[in-house]
Coordinates of C-alpha atoms in Angstrom, one line a residue:
X1 CA 2.2 64.8 43.4
X2 CA 4.2 65.1 40.2
X3 CA 5.6 61.7 40.8
X4 CA 2.1 60.2 41.3
X5 CA 0.9 61.8 38.0
X6 CA 3.9 60.4 36.2
X7 CA 3.2 56.9 37.5
X8 CA -0.5 57.3 36.5
X9 CA 0.5 58.5 33.1
X10 CA 2.9 55.5 32.7
X11 CA 0.1 53.1 33.7
X12 CA -2.3 54.7 31.2
X13 CA 0.4 54.5 28.5
X14 CA 0.9 50.8 29.3
X15 CA -2.8 50.1 29.1
X16 CA -3.1 52.0 25.8
X17 CA -0.3 50.0 24.3
X18 CA -1.6 46.8 25.8
X19 CA -4.9 47.0 23.9
X20 CA -3.4 48.5 20.8
X21 CA -3.4 45.0 19.3
X22 CA -7.1 44.6 20.1
X23 CA -8.0 47.7 18.1
X24 CA -5.5 46.7 15.4
X25 CA -7.2 43.3 15.0
X26 CA -10.6 44.8 15.1
X27 CA -9.7 47.2 12.4
X28 CA -8.4 44.3 10.3
X29 CA -11.8 42.7 10.5
X30 CA -13.6 45.8 9.2
X31 CA -14.6 46.4 5.7
X32 CA -11.6 48.7 5.0
X33 CA -11.9 48.1 1.3
X34 CA -15.4 49.7 1.3
X35 CA -16.7 46.8 -0.8
X36 CA -20.5 46.7 -1.4
X37 CA -23.0 44.4 -3.0
X38 CA -21.5 41.3 -4.7
X39 CA -17.9 42.5 -4.0
X40 CA -18.6 42.6 -0.3
X41 CA -20.2 39.1 -0.3
X42 CA -17.2 37.7 -2.2
X43 CA -14.7 39.4 0.2
X44 CA -14.1 36.4 2.4
X45 CA -12.4 38.4 5.2
X46 CA -15.3 40.8 5.5
X47 CA -18.4 39.0 4.4
X48 CA -21.0 37.9 6.9
X49 CA -23.5 36.2 4.7
X50 CA -26.8 35.9 6.5
X51 CA -25.1 37.6 9.5
X52 CA -25.6 41.0 7.9
X53 CA -28.3 42.9 9.7
X54 CA -31.2 44.7 7.9
X55 CA -29.5 48.2 8.1
X56 CA -26.2 46.8 6.9
X57 CA -27.9 45.1 3.9
X58 CA -29.6 48.3 2.9
X59 CA -26.5 50.5 3.4
X60 CA -24.2 48.1 1.4
X61 CA -26.7 47.2 -1.4
X62 CA -27.0 43.6 -0.3
X63 CA -30.8 43.3 -0.2
X64 CA -32.0 40.5 -2.5
X65 CA -28.4 39.1 -2.8
X66 CA -28.7 37.1 0.5
X67 CA -31.5 34.9 1.8
X68 CA -33.9 37.1 4.0
X69 CA -33.1 35.4 7.3
X70 CA -30.8 37.3 9.7
X71 CA -28.7 34.9 11.7
X72 CA -26.2 35.1 14.5
X73 CA -22.7 33.8 14.0
X74 CA -23.5 31.0 16.5
X75 CA -26.5 29.9 14.4
X76 CA -24.3 29.9 11.3
X77 CA -21.8 27.7 13.1
X78 CA -24.6 25.3 14.1
X79 CA -25.7 25.0 10.5
X80 CA -22.1 24.2 9.4
X81 CA -21.7 21.6 12.1
X82 CA -25.0 19.9 11.2
X83 CA -23.7 19.7 7.6
X84 CA -20.4 18.3 8.7
X85 CA -22.1 15.7 10.9
X86 CA -24.2 14.6 7.9
X87 CA -21.0 14.0 5.9
X88 CA -19.4 11.9 8.6
X89 CA -19.2 8.9 6.3
X90 CA -17.1 10.8 3.8
X91 CA -14.2 12.7 5.4
X92 CA -13.0 14.1 2.0
X93 CA -16.5 15.7 1.5
X94 CA -16.2 17.2 5.0
X95 CA -12.9 18.7 4.1
X96 CA -14.2 20.1 0.8
X97 CA -17.2 21.7 2.6
X98 CA -15.0 23.3 5.2
X99 CA -12.5 24.5 2.6
X100 CA -15.3 26.1 0.8
X101 CA -16.4 27.9 4.0
X102 CA -12.8 29.0 4.5
X103 CA -12.5 30.5 1.1
X104 CA -15.9 32.2 1.3
X105 CA -16.2 33.5 4.9
X106 CA -13.0 33.2 7.1
X107 CA -14.8 34.5 10.2
X108 CA -17.3 31.8 10.1
X109 CA -14.7 29.2 9.3
X110 CA -12.5 30.0 12.3
X111 CA -15.5 30.3 14.5
X112 CA -16.5 26.8 13.4
X113 CA -12.9 25.5 14.0
X114 CA -12.4 27.2 17.3
X115 CA -15.8 26.2 18.7
X116 CA -15.4 22.5 17.7
X117 CA -11.6 22.1 17.6
X118 CA -11.4 18.5 18.8
X119 CA -13.9 17.4 16.1
X120 CA -12.8 19.7 13.2
X121 CA -9.0 19.5 13.5
X122 CA -8.9 16.0 12.1
X123 CA -10.8 17.2 9.1
X124 CA -8.8 20.4 8.2
X125 CA -5.5 18.7 9.1
X126 CA -4.3 15.2 9.7
X127 CA -5.5 12.7 8.8
X128 CA -8.0 14.0 6.3
X129 CA -5.7 16.6 4.8
X130 CA -3.6 13.7 3.5
X131 CA -6.6 12.5 1.4
X132 CA -7.2 16.1 0.2
X133 CA -3.6 16.5 -0.9
X134 CA -3.7 13.2 -2.9
X135 CA -6.8 14.6 -4.7
X136 CA -5.8 18.3 -4.9
X137 CA -5.5 18.4 -8.7
X138 CA -8.9 16.7 -9.0
X139 CA -10.7 18.8 -6.4
X140 CA -9.3 22.2 -7.6
X141 CA -11.9 24.7 -8.8
X142 CA -11.2 27.6 -11.1
X143 CA -12.2 30.3 -8.6
X144 CA -9.9 29.0 -5.9
X145 CA -6.7 31.0 -5.1
X146 CA -5.5 29.2 -2.0
X147 CA -1.9 30.7 -2.0
X148 CA 1.1 31.3 -4.1
X149 CA 2.5 28.7 -6.5
X150 CA 6.2 29.5 -7.3
X151 CA 7.6 27.5 -10.2
X152 CA 11.2 27.1 -11.1
X153 CA 10.3 28.8 -14.4
X154 CA 9.4 31.9 -12.4
X155 CA 12.8 32.3 -10.8
X156 CA 13.7 35.5 -12.7
X157 CA 10.6 37.4 -11.8
X158 CA 9.7 36.3 -8.3
X159 CA 9.4 39.9 -7.2
X160 CA 6.7 40.5 -9.7
X161 CA 4.8 37.4 -8.7
X162 CA 4.9 38.3 -5.0
X163 CA 3.3 41.7 -5.9
X164 CA 0.3 39.7 -7.2
X165 CA -0.5 38.7 -3.6
X166 CA -3.2 41.1 -2.4
X167 CA -4.1 42.0 1.2
X168 CA -2.1 43.2 4.2
X169 CA 1.5 42.3 4.8
X170 CA 1.6 38.7 5.9
X171 CA 3.1 37.8 9.3
X172 CA 3.5 34.0 8.7
X173 CA 4.1 31.8 5.7
X174 CA 4.1 28.1 5.5
X175 CA 6.1 26.8 2.5
X176 CA 6.4 23.3 1.1
X177 CA 7.8 21.7 -2.1
X178 CA 5.4 18.7 -1.7
X179 CA 8.3 16.2 -1.8
X180 CA 7.4 14.4 1.4
X181 CA 3.8 15.0 2.4
X182 CA 3.0 13.3 5.7
X183 CA 3.8 9.6 5.0
X184 CA 2.4 9.8 1.5
X185 CA 5.6 10.5 -0.4
X186 CA 6.2 13.0 -3.3
X187 CA 2.9 14.6 -4.2
X188 CA 4.4 17.6 -6.0
X189 CA 2.1 20.6 -6.2
X190 CA -0.7 18.6 -4.7
X191 CA 0.9 19.3 -1.3
X192 CA -0.6 22.8 -1.2
X193 CA -3.2 21.4 1.3
X194 CA -0.5 21.2 3.9
X195 CA 0.4 25.0 4.0
X196 CA -3.4 25.8 4.0
X197 CA -4.2 23.4 6.8
X198 CA -1.1 24.4 8.9
X199 CA -2.0 28.1 8.6
X200 CA -5.5 27.4 9.7
X201 CA -4.0 26.0 12.9
X202 CA -1.7 29.0 13.3
X203 CA -4.9 31.1 13.4
X204 CA -7.2 28.8 15.4
X205 CA -4.6 27.8 18.0
X206 CA -2.0 30.5 17.9
X207 CA -4.0 33.7 17.3
X208 CA -2.6 34.9 14.0
X209 CA -4.9 37.1 11.8
X210 CA -6.1 34.9 8.9
X211 CA -5.8 37.9 6.5
X212 CA -2.0 37.9 7.3
X213 CA -1.2 34.3 6.5
X214 CA 0.5 33.1 3.3
X215 CA 0.5 29.5 2.0
X216 CA 3.3 28.8 -0.6
X217 CA 4.0 25.7 -2.6
X218 CA 7.2 25.5 -4.6
X219 CA 6.6 23.8 -7.9
X220 CA 9.7 21.9 -8.6
X221 CA 8.3 19.0 -10.5
X222 CA 7.7 15.5 -9.0
X223 CA 9.5 12.2 -9.0
X224 CA 6.2 10.3 -8.7
X225 CA 5.3 8.8 -12.0
X226 CA 1.6 8.6 -11.2
X227 CA 1.4 12.4 -11.1
X228 CA 3.5 12.8 -14.2
X229 CA 1.1 10.5 -16.1
X230 CA -2.0 12.2 -14.6
X231 CA -3.6 14.4 -17.3
X232 CA -5.2 16.5 -14.5
X233 CA -2.0 17.1 -12.5
X234 CA -1.7 20.9 -12.0
X235 CA 2.1 21.1 -11.5
X236 CA 5.1 21.1 -13.7
X237 CA 5.4 17.6 -15.3
X238 CA 9.1 17.1 -14.9
X239 CA 11.4 15.2 -12.6
X240 CA 12.8 17.2 -9.6
X241 CA 16.0 19.2 -10.2
X242 CA 19.4 18.3 -8.7
X243 CA 20.5 19.8 -5.5
X244 CA 22.4 22.9 -6.8
X245 CA 19.3 24.0 -8.8
X246 CA 17.0 23.2 -5.8
X247 CA 19.1 25.2 -3.3
X248 CA 19.6 28.1 -5.7
X249 CA 15.8 28.4 -6.3
X250 CA 15.0 28.2 -2.6
X251 CA 17.6 30.9 -1.9
X252 CA 16.0 33.1 -4.6
X253 CA 12.6 32.6 -3.0
X254 CA 13.8 33.6 0.4
X255 CA 15.6 36.7 -0.9
X256 CA 12.4 37.8 -2.7
X257 CA 10.3 37.1 0.4
X258 CA 12.6 39.0 2.7
X259 CA 12.8 41.9 0.3
X260 CA 9.0 42.1 0.0
X261 CA 8.1 41.4 3.6
X262 CA 11.1 41.8 5.9
X263 CA 9.3 40.7 9.0
X264 CA 7.7 37.6 7.5
X265 CA 8.3 34.3 9.4
X266 CA 8.7 31.4 7.0
X267 CA 8.0 27.9 8.3
X268 CA 9.3 25.1 6.1
X269 CA 7.1 22.0 5.9
X270 CA 7.3 18.5 4.4
X271 CA 10.5 18.8 2.4
X272 CA 12.4 15.6 1.8
X273 CA 14.6 14.7 4.7
X274 CA 17.9 15.7 3.1
X275 CA 16.5 19.0 1.9
X276 CA 14.7 19.7 5.2
X277 CA 18.0 19.5 7.1
X278 CA 19.9 21.2 4.2
X279 CA 17.6 24.2 4.0
X280 CA 17.6 24.6 7.8
X281 CA 21.4 24.5 8.0
X282 CA 21.8 27.0 5.1
X283 CA 19.1 29.5 5.9
X284 CA 18.4 29.6 9.7
X285 CA 21.2 32.1 10.5
X286 CA 20.3 34.5 7.7
X287 CA 16.5 34.4 7.6
X288 CA 13.5 34.4 10.0
X289 CA 12.6 30.8 9.5
X290 CA 12.3 27.4 11.1
X291 CA 11.4 23.8 10.1
X292 CA 8.4 22.3 11.9
X293 CA 9.1 18.7 10.9
X294 CA 12.6 18.9 12.5
X295 CA 12.2 21.5 15.2
X296 CA 8.4 21.6 16.0
X297 CA 7.9 17.8 16.1
X298 CA 11.0 17.5 18.3
X299 CA 9.7 20.1 20.7
X300 CA 6.3 18.7 21.1
X301 CA 7.6 15.2 21.6
X302 CA 10.2 16.4 24.1
X303 CA 7.4 18.0 26.1
X304 CA 5.5 14.7 26.3
X305 CA 8.7 12.8 27.0
X306 CA 9.5 15.1 30.0
X307 CA 6.2 14.2 31.5
X308 CA 6.6 10.5 30.5
X309 CA 9.9 10.3 32.4
X310 CA 8.1 11.7 35.5
X311 CA 5.4 9.1 35.2
X312 CA 7.8 6.2 34.6
X313 CA 9.7 6.9 37.8
X314 CA 13.0 6.2 36.1
X315 CA 15.6 9.1 36.4
X316 CA 16.3 10.8 33.1
X317 CA 20.0 9.8 33.1
X318 CA 19.0 6.1 33.1
X319 CA 16.8 6.1 30.0
X320 CA 17.7 4.3 26.8
X321 CA 15.7 5.5 23.8
X322 CA 15.2 3.5 20.7
X323 CA 14.0 5.3 17.6
X324 CA 12.4 3.5 14.7
X325 CA 12.8 5.7 11.7
X326 CA 15.8 8.0 11.0
X327 CA 14.5 10.6 8.6
X328 CA 14.2 14.3 9.3
X329 CA 11.4 13.9 11.9
X330 CA 13.2 11.0 13.7
X331 CA 16.6 12.8 13.8
X332 CA 14.9 16.1 14.7
X333 CA 13.1 14.5 17.7
X334 CA 16.2 12.8 18.8
X335 CA 18.1 16.1 18.6
X336 CA 15.5 17.9 20.7
X337 CA 15.6 15.1 23.3
X338 CA 19.4 15.2 23.4
X339 CA 19.3 18.9 24.1
X340 CA 17.2 18.1 27.1
X341 CA 19.7 15.5 28.3
X342 CA 22.4 18.2 28.0
X343 CA 20.4 20.8 29.9
X344 CA 18.6 18.6 32.5
X345 CA 20.1 15.1 32.6
X346 CA 23.1 15.6 34.7
X347 CA 25.4 14.8 31.8
X348 CA 27.2 18.2 32.0
X349 CA 28.4 19.6 28.7
X350 CA 29.2 16.2 27.1
X351 CA 27.4 15.8 23.8
X352 CA 28.8 12.3 23.5
X353 CA 27.4 11.3 26.9
X354 CA 24.0 12.7 26.0
X355 CA 24.1 10.9 22.6
X356 CA 24.8 7.6 24.4
X357 CA 21.2 7.4 25.4
X358 CA 20.0 7.2 21.8
X359 CA 19.7 4.3 19.3
X360 CA 18.3 4.8 15.8
X361 CA 17.0 2.0 13.6
X362 CA 16.2 2.4 9.9
X363 CA 14.9 -0.1 7.4
X364 CA 18.3 -1.9 7.4
X365 CA 18.9 -2.0 11.1
X366 CA 20.7 -0.1 13.8
X367 CA 22.7 2.8 12.5
X368 CA 26.3 2.2 13.4
X369 CA 29.7 3.5 12.2
X370 CA 30.7 0.1 10.9
X371 CA 27.5 -0.9 9.0
X372 CA 28.2 -1.9 5.4
X373 CA 26.5 1.1 4.0
X374 CA 27.8 3.6 6.5
X375 CA 29.8 5.5 3.9
X376 CA 26.5 6.3 2.1
X377 CA 24.5 7.6 5.0
X378 CA 22.9 11.0 4.4
X379 CA 24.4 13.6 6.7
X380 CA 21.5 13.6 9.2
X381 CA 21.9 9.9 10.0
X382 CA 25.5 10.3 10.9
X383 CA 24.5 12.5 13.9
X384 CA 23.5 9.5 15.9
X385 CA 25.7 6.7 14.6
X386 CA 26.6 4.2 17.3
X387 CA 30.4 3.5 17.5
X388 CA 30.2 1.2 20.5
X389 CA 28.6 -2.0 19.1
X390 CA 32.0 -3.7 18.5
X391 CA 31.0 -5.0 15.1
X392 CA 27.6 -6.4 16.2
X393 CA 25.1 -5.8 13.4
X394 CA 21.5 -5.5 14.6
X395 CA 19.2 -5.9 11.6
X396 CA 15.7 -6.2 13.2
X397 CA 13.6 -4.2 15.7
X398 CA 13.0 -7.3 17.8
X399 CA 16.8 -7.9 18.0
X400 CA 17.4 -4.3 18.9
X401 CA 15.0 -4.5 21.8
X402 CA 16.6 -7.7 23.1
X403 CA 20.1 -6.2 23.0
X404 CA 19.4 -2.5 23.9
X405 CA 16.6 -3.1 26.4
X406 CA 15.1 0.4 25.8
X407 CA 13.0 2.2 28.3
X408 CA 11.3 4.2 25.5
X409 CA 10.3 3.2 21.9
X410 CA 9.7 6.1 19.5
X411 CA 8.3 5.4 16.0
X412 CA 8.8 7.8 13.1
X413 CA 9.1 5.2 10.4
X414 CA 5.8 5.7 8.5
X415 CA 5.5 1.9 8.6
X416 CA 2.0 1.0 9.8
X417 CA 2.0 -1.8 12.5
X418 CA 5.8 -1.8 12.9
X419 CA 5.3 -2.1 16.7
X420 CA 3.9 -5.7 16.6
X421 CA 2.3 -7.5 19.5
X422 CA 5.6 -9.3 20.1
X423 CA 7.5 -5.9 20.2
X424 CA 5.0 -4.4 22.6
X425 CA 5.0 -7.4 24.9
X426 CA 8.8 -7.3 24.9
X427 CA 8.8 -3.6 26.0
X428 CA 6.4 -4.5 28.8
X429 CA 8.5 -7.4 30.0
X430 CA 11.6 -5.1 30.2
X431 CA 9.8 -2.1 31.8
X432 CA 7.2 -1.7 34.5
X433 CA 5.9 1.4 32.7
X434 CA 7.1 1.2 29.0
X435 CA 7.1 4.5 27.1
X436 CA 5.7 3.9 23.6
X437 CA 5.3 6.8 21.1
X438 CA 4.1 5.7 17.7
X439 CA 4.3 9.1 16.0
X440 CA 3.9 8.4 12.3
X441 CA 1.0 10.0 10.4
X442 CA -1.6 9.4 8.9
X443 CA -3.4 6.6 10.8
X444 CA -2.4 3.9 8.3
X445 CA 1.2 4.7 9.0
X446 CA 1.0 4.6 12.8
X447 CA 3.4 2.0 14.2
X448 CA 0.6 0.7 16.6
X449 CA -2.7 1.7 18.0
X450 CA -3.5 2.8 21.5
X451 CA -5.8 -0.3 21.8
X452 CA -2.8 -2.6 20.9
X453 CA -0.5 -0.8 23.3
X454 CA -2.9 -1.0 26.2
X455 CA -3.8 -4.7 25.5
X456 CA -0.2 -5.9 25.1
X457 CA 1.1 -4.0 28.1
X458 CA -1.8 -4.9 30.4
X459 CA -2.5 -1.2 30.7
X460 CA 1.0 -0.2 31.9
X461 CA 2.0 1.7 28.8
X462 CA 2.9 5.4 28.8
X463 CA 1.6 6.3 25.4
X464 CA 1.6 9.2 23.0
X465 CA 0.9 9.1 19.2
X466 CA 1.1 11.3 16.2
X467 CA -2.4 10.7 15.1
X468 CA -5.6 10.7 17.3
X469 CA -6.8 7.5 18.8
X470 CA -10.0 6.9 20.9
X471 CA -9.9 6.4 24.6
X472 CA -9.7 2.8 25.9
X473 CA -10.9 0.9 29.0
X474 CA -7.9 -0.1 31.2
X475 CA -7.7 -3.9 30.9
X476 CA -7.4 -4.4 34.6
X477 CA -9.3 -1.6 36.4
X478 CA -11.8 -0.8 33.6
X479 CA -11.3 2.9 34.0
X480 CA -11.3 5.0 30.8
X481 CA -7.8 6.0 29.8
X482 CA -7.2 8.9 27.4
X483 CA -4.2 8.5 25.1
X484 CA -1.7 11.3 24.6
X485 CA -1.3 12.9 21.2
X486 CA 2.0 14.6 20.4
X487 CA 0.3 17.1 18.1
X488 CA 2.6 19.8 16.7
X489 CA -0.3 22.1 17.1
X490 CA 0.7 22.5 20.8
X491 CA 4.0 24.1 19.7
X492 CA 4.3 25.7 16.3
X493 CA 1.4 28.2 16.5
X494 CA 2.6 29.6 19.8
X495 CA 6.3 29.5 18.8
X496 CA 5.5 31.4 15.6
X497 CA 3.1 33.8 17.3
X498 CA 5.7 34.6 20.1
X499 CA 8.5 35.0 17.6
X500 CA 6.4 37.3 15.4
X501 CA 5.1 39.4 18.3
X502 CA 8.7 39.8 19.5
X503 CA 9.8 40.9 16.0
X504 CA 12.6 38.5 16.6
X505 CA 15.4 38.4 14.1
X506 CA 15.8 34.6 14.1
X507 CA 14.4 31.4 15.7
X508 CA 17.3 29.9 17.6
X509 CA 17.1 26.5 19.3
X510 CA 16.7 28.2 22.7
X511 CA 13.3 29.5 21.7
X512 CA 12.2 26.1 20.6
X513 CA 13.5 24.4 23.8
X514 CA 11.8 27.0 25.9
X515 CA 8.4 26.4 24.2
X516 CA 8.8 22.7 24.8
X517 CA 9.6 22.9 28.5
X518 CA 6.9 25.5 28.9
X519 CA 4.3 23.1 27.3
X520 CA 5.4 20.3 29.7
X521 CA 4.5 22.7 32.6
X522 CA 1.0 23.4 31.5
X523 CA -0.8 20.3 32.9
X524 CA -3.4 21.0 35.5
X525 CA -3.5 19.0 38.8
X526 CA -6.4 17.1 37.4
X527 CA -4.6 16.3 34.2
X528 CA -1.5 15.1 36.1
X529 CA -3.8 12.9 38.3
X530 CA -5.2 11.4 35.1
X531 CA -1.7 10.5 33.9
X532 CA -1.9 12.8 30.8
X533 CA 1.3 13.8 29.0
X534 CA -0.3 16.8 27.2
X535 CA -2.9 19.3 28.3
X536 CA -6.5 18.9 27.0
X537 CA -6.8 20.3 23.5
X538 CA -9.8 22.4 24.6
X539 CA -7.3 24.7 26.4
X540 CA -5.1 25.3 23.4
X541 CA -5.6 29.0 23.1
X542 CA -4.9 29.6 26.8
X543 CA -1.8 27.4 26.5
X544 CA -0.6 29.1 23.3
X545 CA -0.7 32.5 25.0
X546 CA 1.5 31.3 27.8
X547 CA 4.0 29.6 25.4
X548 CA 4.1 32.7 23.2
X549 CA 4.8 34.8 26.2
X550 CA 7.6 32.5 27.2
X551 CA 9.1 32.5 23.7
X552 CA 9.2 36.3 23.9
X553 CA 11.0 36.1 27.3
X554 CA 13.5 33.7 25.8
X555 CA 14.0 36.0 22.8
X556 CA 14.7 38.8 25.3
X557 CA 17.4 36.7 26.9
X558 CA 18.9 36.1 23.5
X559 CA 18.8 39.8 22.7
X560 CA 16.8 39.4 19.5
X561 CA 13.6 41.3 20.3
X562 CA 12.7 44.4 18.3
X563 CA 9.1 45.0 19.3
X564 CA 8.9 48.5 20.8
X565 CA 6.2 47.6 23.4
X566 CA 8.3 44.7 24.8
X567 CA 11.5 46.7 24.9
X568 CA 9.7 49.6 26.6
X569 CA 8.1 47.2 29.2
X570 CA 11.4 45.9 30.2
X571 CA 13.3 49.2 29.8
X572 CA 15.9 48.0 27.4
X573 CA 17.2 48.6 23.9
X574 CA 17.1 46.3 20.9
X575 CA 20.1 44.0 20.8
X576 CA 20.6 43.9 24.6
X577 CA 20.3 40.5 26.3
X578 CA 17.9 40.7 29.3
X579 CA 16.9 37.9 31.6
X580 CA 15.4 38.9 35.0
X581 CA 12.5 37.1 36.7
X582 CA 9.7 39.6 37.2
X583 CA 6.3 38.0 37.6
X584 CA 4.4 41.3 37.4
X585 CA 5.9 42.2 34.1
X586 CA 5.6 38.6 32.8
X587 CA 1.9 38.8 33.6
X588 CA 1.5 42.2 31.9
X589 CA 3.3 40.6 28.9
X590 CA 0.9 37.7 28.9
X591 CA -2.1 40.0 28.8
X592 CA -0.5 41.9 25.9
X593 CA 0.0 38.6 24.0
X594 CA -3.7 37.7 24.6
X595 CA -4.8 41.2 23.4
X596 CA -3.0 40.5 20.1
X597 CA -4.8 37.2 19.4
X598 CA -7.3 37.1 16.6
X599 CA -10.9 36.4 17.6
X600 CA -13.5 35.6 14.9
X601 CA -16.4 38.0 15.3
X602 CA -18.6 40.0 13.0
X603 CA -18.4 43.7 13.3
X604 CA -21.1 45.9 11.8
X605 CA -19.8 49.2 13.2
X606 CA -18.0 50.2 10.0
X607 CA -20.5 48.8 7.4

């Protein structure tokens, strides 16, 4: 009997811990600041606008400050969507309207986003966020405090500046220096729209609490003369510093962030290629951080590639992959795919054998060890230099396809239309099912459209893009075909959420690889039958929960978990590597992950 009681007590304890996150998130949504009247209306994490009931209005001195109608959250969402639809001809106005909702009522904003994700994601992130970044200094309004701006001139008092950030301790930070925003170049401080948009997806897709997110833009000047000459540019009007000053400042920022918020996960975003690789190499072993351009993009494309290989019918070890574009994203994707060849391609432990499947082309041609400018390659380009071309210099994409005969063509060049009709037809002549991934953003930079790829391949193409394209009728059968989109949103919110929930001490490559493989396994039977490479976006929350769970399991295997609940569930101590298949505990862990996910609802219980 005593044993039974002990087991019962253990189960009750587990249930209590399981739902602790639910109560924690609910509490975070309550008016803990005890604001009333105008202060409560302006508190964007706790306001409800017309959602306040009659009693709540009287108790909190809101009568007369809000229109008399009392509305449900769903009705408020319907009003927002009607307004968004009315602005369909002007995407930048749609963005500005939603950004205003985000800064005034975060609950309503995330309810709008999560209820209409497919429609809204292209407004709050790519491609419209690119337009918003270009106009940031012109759209900025005095009452807007979207995040932290850390200037080089602030280096000696970063601790004091971080103390100016109010609210609960943040879990996740997205940081940029604006030097390579999408395919738009160096936008300087105008790049703040990227951390804001990215964090919106961490909440909507991954389950982070919006009150515990932190956008940061490093103000390090800009090398774009247009912004230096713009009287309304809001950043420091100076050229960017040299590398020693840059790395010294980034190090100072990371030290200050870790000192203030030791558990904060920092995601680097849209740094120049050299600095993206440089910061990752210098910081990843000492700080809780990752770079989504290099690691997240690579992970989501690997997931689509795994499924594309299955559809193509060609064994993994027989693929030849031609990359067009050799910047941070291109090399990052190639690195993730190479990791898969090492783990699953039958190439054993030979890195050189795995690398032999990859060919990278930049604006001057195929990257080789004996190209005339080889001594001036930035370090990341040297990772995939070909040393077996015997002096042959390939200077065009067309020539590269003729010589290499690739099974897969992956574009990260930011050169719109680089995959011409002739290129696409060549790929179809070589392959029964050519793999074509034009991944550059925004739309104007996409190497080709889905329509072009379908037409030039007579419908045989296996396609995934970086930006969204509409479905097309198959040129032969007439059936409607939905294109794949290698959207990082499938990876980074879940990767970040799992790492934070685990209280991991770092984000090693194994966590990123696990999230990628896990994503490739999330297709339903119906989605497989439709030839999809990625799950339908409507299931993103469900998928994120599974991926976050799998990230935690991989963190357990690496011995980097410090979350008490997880350690107790598996009966181990922090620092101990643990990897045992236990479906019952894995399911319990999944339920716990779901219980921690933020859900946008109004709560009048504490008003």
